[in-house]
Amino acid sequence: MSVLDPLPWSRHTRHPAQRNPFLALGMTLSRRLLPLTLLLCATTVFADVWRPARQSTAEDEGRELYYAKRTAVRRSDGEALTAHLAFFTSPSYRLKVLDLGAGKEPKSASLSEALRAQGCVAGVNGGFFHPDWQPLGMVVSDEGRINAFARAKLLSGVVHSDARGTHIMRRGQFRDHSDITALLQTGPYLVEAGRSVRGLSTAKPSRRTFVATDWRGHWALGATPNSVTLAELAEALASDGALTGWPVNRAINLDGGSSTGFFFDGDSGQPPVLLKPWKPVRNLLGIAKR
């Protein structure tokens, strides 16, 4: 087109929308609604990637503390993901960090013994630690504080309890204060604002340990007895009802692999549930009565 040529829709030729005001209105609405339409389509495609193998019961969901073994199935290929889950409500229970000390000889003979000794009805292995058994990042337990707040990329979030309740938050949102009773720096984030976090690893499947909440008082500590990737676990947790009876708003990963362990002994008359870690760990994250 020559620079001297008039534009296709100049004063010499009227645009169809100028001749038809209703067409102009329709085009404007289409442009404004297109992003919303694409968002809704994306939500439909990516939500509920996994479905529950068995629906949870209303009786379970109404209890303050209970155990469940749940299996989610991926819709695309039928792949199954199973997790041991200790459910609790934050008004009645709180998270408690148990420091087992530095060294290959732990203070307690087993995960279950350590948790029972500290008044915990359930628990899992806790945060990451160095080869010399020093914790990675800040830890707050009944014994006090260990380490300063760390900036390691892996430690993208914080799990902690204080006088107001139990919390999961991003590292940058956390503000230290004196009434914290339990804290672990950990990561990566798995679910945020109800959606699985992008960029999680799709390789290196392993046993996983995690914390999840609907941010309305419902919480779960979980461990997978079989190997899954971080991306698979995040998608399963973000799929409504796939592993929990409530929509997960936030979830974060704890130390996994050979450290993964789980214990529950809160149901009267029911046998305890125990998944033993394959190696000793530095700390545990337990559930205790408020």
mmCIF file of C-alpha atoms in Angstrom:
data_model
loop_
_atom_site.group_PDB
_atom_site.id
_atom_site.type_symbol
_atom_site.label_atom_id
_atom_site.label_comp_id
_atom_site.label_asym_id
_atom_site.label_seq_id
_atom_site.Cartn_x
_atom_site.Cartn_y
_atom_site.Cartn_z
ATOM 1 C CA MET A 1 0.000 0.000 0.000
ATOM 2 C CA SER A 2 1.381 3.447 -0.894
ATOM 3 C CA VAL A 3 1.721 6.006 1.879
ATOM 4 C CA LEU A 4 -0.510 8.240 -0.290
ATOM 5 C CA ASP A 5 -3.308 5.678 -0.453
ATOM 6 C CA PRO A 6 -6.225 6.315 1.911
ATOM 7 C CA LEU A 7 -6.692 3.867 4.775
ATOM 8 C CA PRO A 8 -9.159 1.064 4.019
ATOM 9 C CA TRP A 9 -11.773 2.604 6.315
ATOM 10 C CA SER A 10 -11.236 6.313 5.713
ATOM 11 C CA ARG A 11 -13.817 9.049 5.275
ATOM 12 C CA HIS A 12 -14.214 7.807 1.700
ATOM 13 C CA THR A 13 -15.448 4.362 2.877
ATOM 14 C CA ARG A 14 -17.470 3.804 6.006
ATOM 15 C CA HIS A 15 -16.708 0.824 8.250
ATOM 16 C CA PRO A 16 -19.648 -1.640 8.452
ATOM 17 C CA ALA A 17 -19.902 -0.935 12.182
ATOM 18 C CA GLN A 18 -20.420 2.745 11.432
ATOM 19 C CA ARG A 19 -23.331 1.920 9.137
ATOM 20 C CA ASN A 20 -24.899 -0.497 11.693
ATOM 21 C CA PRO A 21 -24.800 0.600 15.365
ATOM 22 C CA PHE A 22 -26.051 -2.805 16.535
ATOM 23 C CA LEU A 23 -23.126 -4.476 14.772
ATOM 24 C CA ALA A 24 -20.771 -2.034 16.512
ATOM 25 C CA LEU A 25 -22.268 -2.915 19.910
ATOM 26 C CA GLY A 26 -21.902 -6.627 19.166
ATOM 27 C CA MET A 27 -18.271 -6.239 18.159
ATOM 28 C CA THR A 28 -17.508 -4.260 21.339
ATOM 29 C CA LEU A 29 -19.148 -6.874 23.567
ATOM 30 C CA SER A 30 -17.325 -9.665 21.755
ATOM 31 C CA ARG A 31 -13.972 -8.023 22.346
ATOM 32 C CA ARG A 32 -14.763 -7.513 26.047
ATOM 33 C CA LEU A 33 -16.162 -10.999 26.617
ATOM 34 C CA LEU A 34 -13.446 -12.885 24.737
ATOM 35 C CA PRO A 35 -10.906 -12.864 27.625
ATOM 36 C CA LEU A 36 -13.586 -14.063 30.055
ATOM 37 C CA THR A 37 -14.632 -16.802 27.646
ATOM 38 C CA LEU A 38 -11.048 -17.968 27.257
ATOM 39 C CA LEU A 39 -10.585 -17.951 31.044
ATOM 40 C CA LEU A 40 -13.712 -20.030 31.580
ATOM 41 C CA CYS A 41 -12.595 -22.492 28.916
ATOM 42 C CA ALA A 42 -9.152 -22.765 30.507
ATOM 43 C CA THR A 43 -10.726 -23.342 33.917
ATOM 44 C CA THR A 44 -12.895 -26.112 32.468
ATOM 45 C CA VAL A 45 -9.911 -27.754 30.808
ATOM 46 C CA PHE A 46 -7.453 -27.578 33.715
ATOM 47 C CA ALA A 47 -9.813 -27.952 36.705
ATOM 48 C CA ASP A 48 -10.599 -31.408 38.037
ATOM 49 C CA VAL A 49 -7.763 -33.127 36.165
ATOM 50 C CA TRP A 50 -8.136 -35.855 38.815
ATOM 51 C CA ARG A 51 -11.334 -37.336 40.211
ATOM 52 C CA PRO A 52 -11.952 -39.221 43.475
ATOM 53 C CA ALA A 53 -12.027 -42.996 43.319
ATOM 54 C CA ARG A 54 -14.490 -42.865 46.237
ATOM 55 C CA GLN A 55 -16.493 -39.875 47.416
ATOM 56 C CA SER A 56 -15.914 -38.697 50.977
ATOM 57 C CA THR A 57 -18.877 -38.864 53.321
ATOM 58 C CA ALA A 58 -20.638 -35.977 55.017
ATOM 59 C CA GLU A 59 -20.069 -37.781 58.316
ATOM 60 C CA ASP A 60 -16.306 -37.557 57.814
ATOM 61 C CA GLU A 61 -16.398 -33.895 56.851
ATOM 62 C CA GLY A 62 -18.268 -32.927 60.026
ATOM 63 C CA ARG A 63 -15.646 -34.344 62.406
ATOM 64 C CA GLU A 64 -12.879 -32.316 64.056
ATOM 65 C CA LEU A 65 -10.286 -35.065 63.610
ATOM 66 C CA TYR A 66 -10.281 -38.162 61.408
ATOM 67 C CA TYR A 67 -8.150 -40.364 59.200
ATOM 68 C CA ALA A 68 -8.830 -41.302 55.587
ATOM 69 C CA LYS A 69 -6.936 -43.116 52.880
ATOM 70 C CA ARG A 70 -7.984 -41.524 49.609
ATOM 71 C CA THR A 71 -7.242 -42.385 45.987
ATOM 72 C CA ALA A 72 -7.544 -39.968 43.069
ATOM 73 C CA VAL A 73 -7.633 -41.106 39.448
ATOM 74 C CA ARG A 74 -6.361 -38.992 36.560
ATOM 75 C CA ARG A 75 -9.075 -38.596 33.941
ATOM 76 C CA SER A 76 -6.737 -38.688 30.944
ATOM 77 C CA ASP A 77 -5.086 -42.067 31.533
ATOM 78 C CA GLY A 78 -6.528 -43.642 34.693
ATOM 79 C CA GLU A 79 -3.302 -43.173 36.685
ATOM 80 C CA ALA A 80 -3.988 -43.514 40.428
ATOM 81 C CA LEU A 81 -2.584 -41.428 43.304
ATOM 82 C CA THR A 82 -3.125 -42.573 46.897
ATOM 83 C CA ALA A 83 -2.553 -40.596 50.098
ATOM 84 C CA HIS A 84 -2.819 -41.168 53.829
ATOM 85 C CA LEU A 85 -4.569 -38.091 55.272
ATOM 86 C CA ALA A 86 -4.991 -36.796 58.819
ATOM 87 C CA PHE A 87 -7.840 -34.253 58.751
ATOM 88 C CA PHE A 88 -8.332 -31.712 61.536
ATOM 89 C CA THR A 89 -10.001 -28.359 62.210
ATOM 90 C CA SER A 90 -7.835 -25.466 63.358
ATOM 91 C CA PRO A 91 -10.222 -24.192 66.086
ATOM 92 C CA SER A 92 -9.786 -27.511 67.916
ATOM 93 C CA TYR A 93 -6.289 -28.642 66.937
ATOM 94 C CA ARG A 94 -2.957 -27.035 66.104
ATOM 95 C CA LEU A 95 0.286 -27.983 64.392
ATOM 96 C CA LYS A 96 3.287 -28.726 66.569
ATOM 97 C CA VAL A 97 6.942 -29.085 65.490
ATOM 98 C CA LEU A 98 8.991 -31.789 67.200
ATOM 99 C CA ASP A 99 12.764 -31.376 67.028
ATOM 100 C CA LEU A 100 14.462 -34.783 67.198
ATOM 101 C CA GLY A 101 17.974 -33.389 67.504
ATOM 102 C CA ALA A 102 21.067 -33.454 65.328
ATOM 103 C CA GLY A 103 22.523 -36.881 64.727
ATOM 104 C CA LYS A 104 21.671 -40.274 63.346
ATOM 105 C CA GLU A 105 20.552 -41.454 66.779
ATOM 106 C CA PRO A 106 17.103 -39.831 67.268
ATOM 107 C CA LYS A 107 15.605 -39.021 70.644
ATOM 108 C CA SER A 108 12.768 -41.510 70.047
ATOM 109 C CA ALA A 109 12.849 -45.034 68.661
ATOM 110 C CA SER A 110 10.130 -44.368 66.095
ATOM 111 C CA LEU A 111 7.978 -41.672 64.530
ATOM 112 C CA SER A 112 4.889 -42.880 66.400
ATOM 113 C CA GLU A 113 6.701 -42.966 69.759
ATOM 114 C CA ALA A 114 8.038 -39.438 69.273
ATOM 115 C CA LEU A 115 4.609 -38.034 68.388
ATOM 116 C CA ARG A 116 2.837 -39.793 71.260
ATOM 117 C CA ALA A 117 5.444 -38.566 73.734
ATOM 118 C CA GLN A 118 4.664 -34.969 72.746
ATOM 119 C CA GLY A 119 0.889 -35.365 73.016
ATOM 120 C CA CYS A 120 0.262 -35.531 69.262
ATOM 121 C CA VAL A 121 -2.574 -37.673 67.897
ATOM 122 C CA ALA A 122 -1.110 -37.687 64.378
ATOM 123 C CA GLY A 123 1.822 -36.373 62.402
ATOM 124 C CA VAL A 124 4.242 -36.604 59.503
ATOM 125 C CA ASN A 125 7.932 -36.019 58.917
ATOM 126 C CA GLY A 126 8.814 -32.342 58.820
ATOM 127 C CA GLY A 127 11.170 -30.051 56.936
ATOM 128 C CA PHE A 128 14.391 -30.481 54.991
ATOM 129 C CA PHE A 129 17.796 -30.875 56.617
ATOM 130 C CA HIS A 130 21.465 -30.862 55.612
ATOM 131 C CA PRO A 131 23.702 -33.966 55.552
ATOM 132 C CA ASP A 132 25.055 -32.886 58.962
ATOM 133 C CA TRP A 133 21.458 -32.980 60.290
ATOM 134 C CA GLN A 134 21.131 -29.224 60.639
ATOM 135 C CA PRO A 135 17.643 -28.045 59.559
ATOM 136 C CA LEU A 136 17.312 -26.152 56.302
ATOM 137 C CA GLY A 137 15.691 -22.824 57.181
ATOM 138 C CA MET A 138 14.045 -21.576 60.355
ATOM 139 C CA VAL A 139 12.452 -24.043 62.781
ATOM 140 C CA VAL A 140 10.391 -23.172 65.869
ATOM 141 C CA SER A 141 9.497 -25.931 68.334
ATOM 142 C CA ASP A 142 8.845 -26.196 72.070
ATOM 143 C CA GLU A 143 12.620 -26.316 72.535
ATOM 144 C CA GLY A 144 13.016 -22.892 70.946
ATOM 145 C CA ARG A 145 14.221 -21.461 67.643
ATOM 146 C CA ILE A 146 16.805 -22.946 65.316
ATOM 147 C CA ASN A 147 18.440 -21.005 62.490
ATOM 148 C CA ALA A 148 17.655 -17.639 61.008
ATOM 149 C CA PHE A 149 15.094 -17.131 58.274
ATOM 150 C CA ALA A 150 16.599 -18.579 55.049
ATOM 151 C CA ARG A 151 16.273 -17.367 51.450
ATOM 152 C CA ALA A 152 16.874 -20.669 49.674
ATOM 153 C CA LYS A 153 14.787 -21.036 46.504
ATOM 154 C CA LEU A 154 13.361 -24.360 47.674
ATOM 155 C CA LEU A 155 11.918 -22.769 50.823
ATOM 156 C CA SER A 156 9.164 -20.800 49.104
ATOM 157 C CA GLY A 157 6.716 -20.931 52.012
ATOM 158 C CA VAL A 158 6.161 -21.092 55.754
ATOM 159 C CA VAL A 159 3.875 -23.314 57.848
ATOM 160 C CA HIS A 160 3.309 -22.053 61.370
ATOM 161 C CA SER A 161 0.952 -21.935 64.348
ATOM 162 C CA ASP A 162 0.371 -19.046 66.734
ATOM 163 C CA ALA A 163 -2.318 -17.734 69.069
ATOM 164 C CA ARG A 164 -4.562 -16.892 66.102
ATOM 165 C CA GLY A 165 -4.437 -20.298 64.444
ATOM 166 C CA THR A 166 -2.509 -22.254 61.803
ATOM 167 C CA HIS A 167 -1.142 -20.679 58.638
ATOM 168 C CA ILE A 168 0.481 -21.395 55.265
ATOM 169 C CA MET A 169 1.936 -18.390 53.492
ATOM 170 C CA ARG A 170 4.500 -17.309 50.961
ATOM 171 C CA ARG A 171 7.962 -16.498 52.251
ATOM 172 C CA GLY A 172 7.614 -12.847 51.263
ATOM 173 C CA GLN A 173 4.304 -12.494 53.141
ATOM 174 C CA PHE A 174 5.583 -13.895 56.431
ATOM 175 C CA ARG A 175 6.231 -11.516 59.304
ATOM 176 C CA ASP A 176 8.027 -12.934 62.326
ATOM 177 C CA HIS A 177 6.466 -12.369 65.764
ATOM 178 C CA SER A 178 6.950 -13.519 69.313
ATOM 179 C CA ASP A 179 3.827 -15.680 69.816
ATOM 180 C CA ILE A 180 4.713 -18.290 67.158
ATOM 181 C CA THR A 181 4.602 -21.736 68.783
ATOM 182 C CA ALA A 182 5.559 -23.888 65.775
ATOM 183 C CA LEU A 183 7.164 -23.106 62.428
ATOM 184 C CA LEU A 184 8.802 -24.825 59.472
ATOM 185 C CA GLN A 185 10.239 -23.211 56.367
ATOM 186 C CA THR A 186 9.517 -25.544 53.476
ATOM 187 C CA GLY A 187 8.429 -25.805 49.849
ATOM 188 C CA PRO A 188 7.688 -25.726 47.088
ATOM 189 C CA TYR A 189 4.140 -24.379 47.114
ATOM 190 C CA LEU A 190 1.778 -26.905 45.478
ATOM 191 C CA VAL A 191 -1.573 -25.096 45.398
ATOM 192 C CA GLU A 192 -2.246 -21.382 45.660
ATOM 193 C CA ALA A 193 -5.668 -19.683 45.501
ATOM 194 C CA GLY A 194 -7.206 -23.019 44.555
ATOM 195 C CA ARG A 195 -5.004 -23.664 41.506
ATOM 196 C CA SER A 196 -1.960 -25.897 41.091
ATOM 197 C CA VAL A 197 1.260 -23.897 40.943
ATOM 198 C CA ARG A 198 2.861 -23.686 37.502
ATOM 199 C CA GLY A 199 6.344 -24.937 36.782
ATOM 200 C CA LEU A 200 6.434 -27.810 39.275
ATOM 201 C CA SER A 201 8.592 -30.771 38.343
ATOM 202 C CA THR A 202 7.039 -33.472 36.163
ATOM 203 C CA ALA A 203 10.083 -35.705 36.675
ATOM 204 C CA LYS A 204 11.597 -37.661 39.554
ATOM 205 C CA PRO A 205 8.516 -39.278 41.107
ATOM 206 C CA SER A 206 8.938 -39.944 44.811
ATOM 207 C CA ARG A 207 6.971 -40.435 48.010
ATOM 208 C CA ARG A 208 5.575 -37.053 49.094
ATOM 209 C CA THR A 209 4.536 -35.348 52.321
ATOM 210 C CA PHE A 210 2.365 -32.215 52.372
ATOM 211 C CA VAL A 211 0.057 -29.834 54.250
ATOM 212 C CA ALA A 212 -3.221 -28.575 52.746
ATOM 213 C CA THR A 213 -6.050 -26.267 53.833
ATOM 214 C CA ASP A 214 -9.253 -24.724 52.480
ATOM 215 C CA TRP A 215 -8.351 -21.564 54.463
ATOM 216 C CA ARG A 216 -11.661 -21.866 56.319
ATOM 217 C CA GLY A 217 -10.501 -23.942 59.252
ATOM 218 C CA HIS A 218 -10.132 -27.321 57.541
ATOM 219 C CA TRP A 219 -6.635 -28.830 57.363
ATOM 220 C CA ALA A 220 -4.921 -32.048 56.330
ATOM 221 C CA LEU A 221 -1.483 -33.573 56.788
ATOM 222 C CA GLY A 222 -0.822 -36.086 54.041
ATOM 223 C CA ALA A 223 1.713 -38.611 52.772
ATOM 224 C CA THR A 224 1.764 -40.696 49.611
ATOM 225 C CA PRO A 225 2.947 -44.304 50.083
ATOM 226 C CA ASN A 226 3.770 -44.528 46.369
ATOM 227 C CA SER A 227 5.916 -42.318 44.140
ATOM 228 C CA VAL A 228 4.348 -39.307 42.377
ATOM 229 C CA THR A 229 5.747 -36.117 40.870
ATOM 230 C CA LEU A 230 5.252 -32.717 42.444
ATOM 231 C CA ALA A 231 3.102 -31.646 39.484
ATOM 232 C CA GLU A 232 0.843 -34.701 39.835
ATOM 233 C CA LEU A 233 0.346 -34.128 43.550
ATOM 234 C CA ALA A 234 -0.459 -30.452 42.998
ATOM 235 C CA GLU A 235 -3.002 -31.225 40.262
ATOM 236 C CA ALA A 236 -4.689 -33.885 42.409
ATOM 237 C CA LEU A 237 -4.955 -31.537 45.393
ATOM 238 C CA ALA A 238 -6.303 -28.710 43.214
ATOM 239 C CA SER A 239 -8.923 -30.968 41.593
ATOM 240 C CA ASP A 240 -12.076 -30.318 43.618
ATOM 241 C CA GLY A 241 -12.883 -33.272 45.873
ATOM 242 C CA ALA A 242 -10.230 -35.589 44.435
ATOM 243 C CA LEU A 243 -8.387 -36.104 47.736
ATOM 244 C CA THR A 244 -10.240 -33.934 50.256
ATOM 245 C CA GLY A 245 -13.911 -33.362 50.964
ATOM 246 C CA TRP A 246 -13.357 -29.604 50.645
ATOM 247 C CA PRO A 247 -11.702 -27.448 47.958
ATOM 248 C CA VAL A 248 -7.992 -26.976 48.659
ATOM 249 C CA ASN A 249 -7.032 -23.311 48.695
ATOM 250 C CA ARG A 250 -3.369 -23.711 49.663
ATOM 251 C CA ALA A 251 -0.996 -26.635 49.893
ATOM 252 C CA ILE A 252 2.748 -26.906 50.396
ATOM 253 C CA ASN A 253 5.301 -29.689 50.126
ATOM 254 C CA LEU A 254 7.360 -31.019 53.043
ATOM 255 C CA ASP A 255 10.483 -33.204 52.928
ATOM 256 C CA GLY A 256 9.672 -36.373 50.992
ATOM 257 C CA GLY A 257 11.344 -39.386 49.456
ATOM 258 C CA SER A 258 13.016 -41.606 52.037
ATOM 259 C CA SER A 259 11.971 -39.155 54.792
ATOM 260 C CA THR A 260 8.228 -39.622 54.167
ATOM 261 C CA GLY A 261 6.401 -40.912 57.227
ATOM 262 C CA PHE A 262 2.833 -40.781 58.564
ATOM 263 C CA PHE A 263 1.118 -41.632 61.848
ATOM 264 C CA PHE A 264 -2.480 -41.401 63.068
ATOM 265 C CA ASP A 265 -3.987 -42.632 66.333
ATOM 266 C CA GLY A 266 -6.951 -40.389 66.990
ATOM 267 C CA ASP A 267 -9.980 -42.609 66.437
ATOM 268 C CA SER A 268 -11.215 -44.376 69.547
ATOM 269 C CA GLY A 269 -11.239 -48.131 69.013
ATOM 270 C CA GLN A 270 -9.509 -47.924 65.634
ATOM 271 C CA PRO A 271 -6.016 -49.362 65.109
ATOM 272 C CA PRO A 272 -3.239 -46.810 64.554
ATOM 273 C CA VAL A 273 -2.063 -46.071 61.020
ATOM 274 C CA LEU A 274 1.688 -45.967 60.464
ATOM 275 C CA LEU A 275 3.823 -45.344 57.375
ATOM 276 C CA LYS A 276 7.441 -45.636 58.445
ATOM 277 C CA PRO A 277 10.111 -43.337 56.988
ATOM 278 C CA TRP A 278 13.002 -45.172 55.377
ATOM 279 C CA LYS A 279 15.579 -43.123 57.292
ATOM 280 C CA PRO A 280 15.773 -40.957 60.443
ATOM 281 C CA VAL A 281 14.658 -37.331 60.102
ATOM 282 C CA ARG A 282 15.512 -34.113 61.936
ATOM 283 C CA ASN A 283 11.984 -32.979 62.857
ATOM 284 C CA LEU A 284 8.312 -33.914 62.734
ATOM 285 C CA LEU A 285 5.092 -31.969 62.197
ATOM 286 C CA GLY A 286 2.366 -33.184 64.549
ATOM 287 C CA ILE A 287 -1.298 -32.480 65.324
ATOM 288 C CA ALA A 288 -2.039 -31.634 68.971
ATOM 289 C CA LYS A 289 -5.170 -30.627 70.833
ATOM 290 C CA ARG A 290 -5.486 -26.908 71.539
#
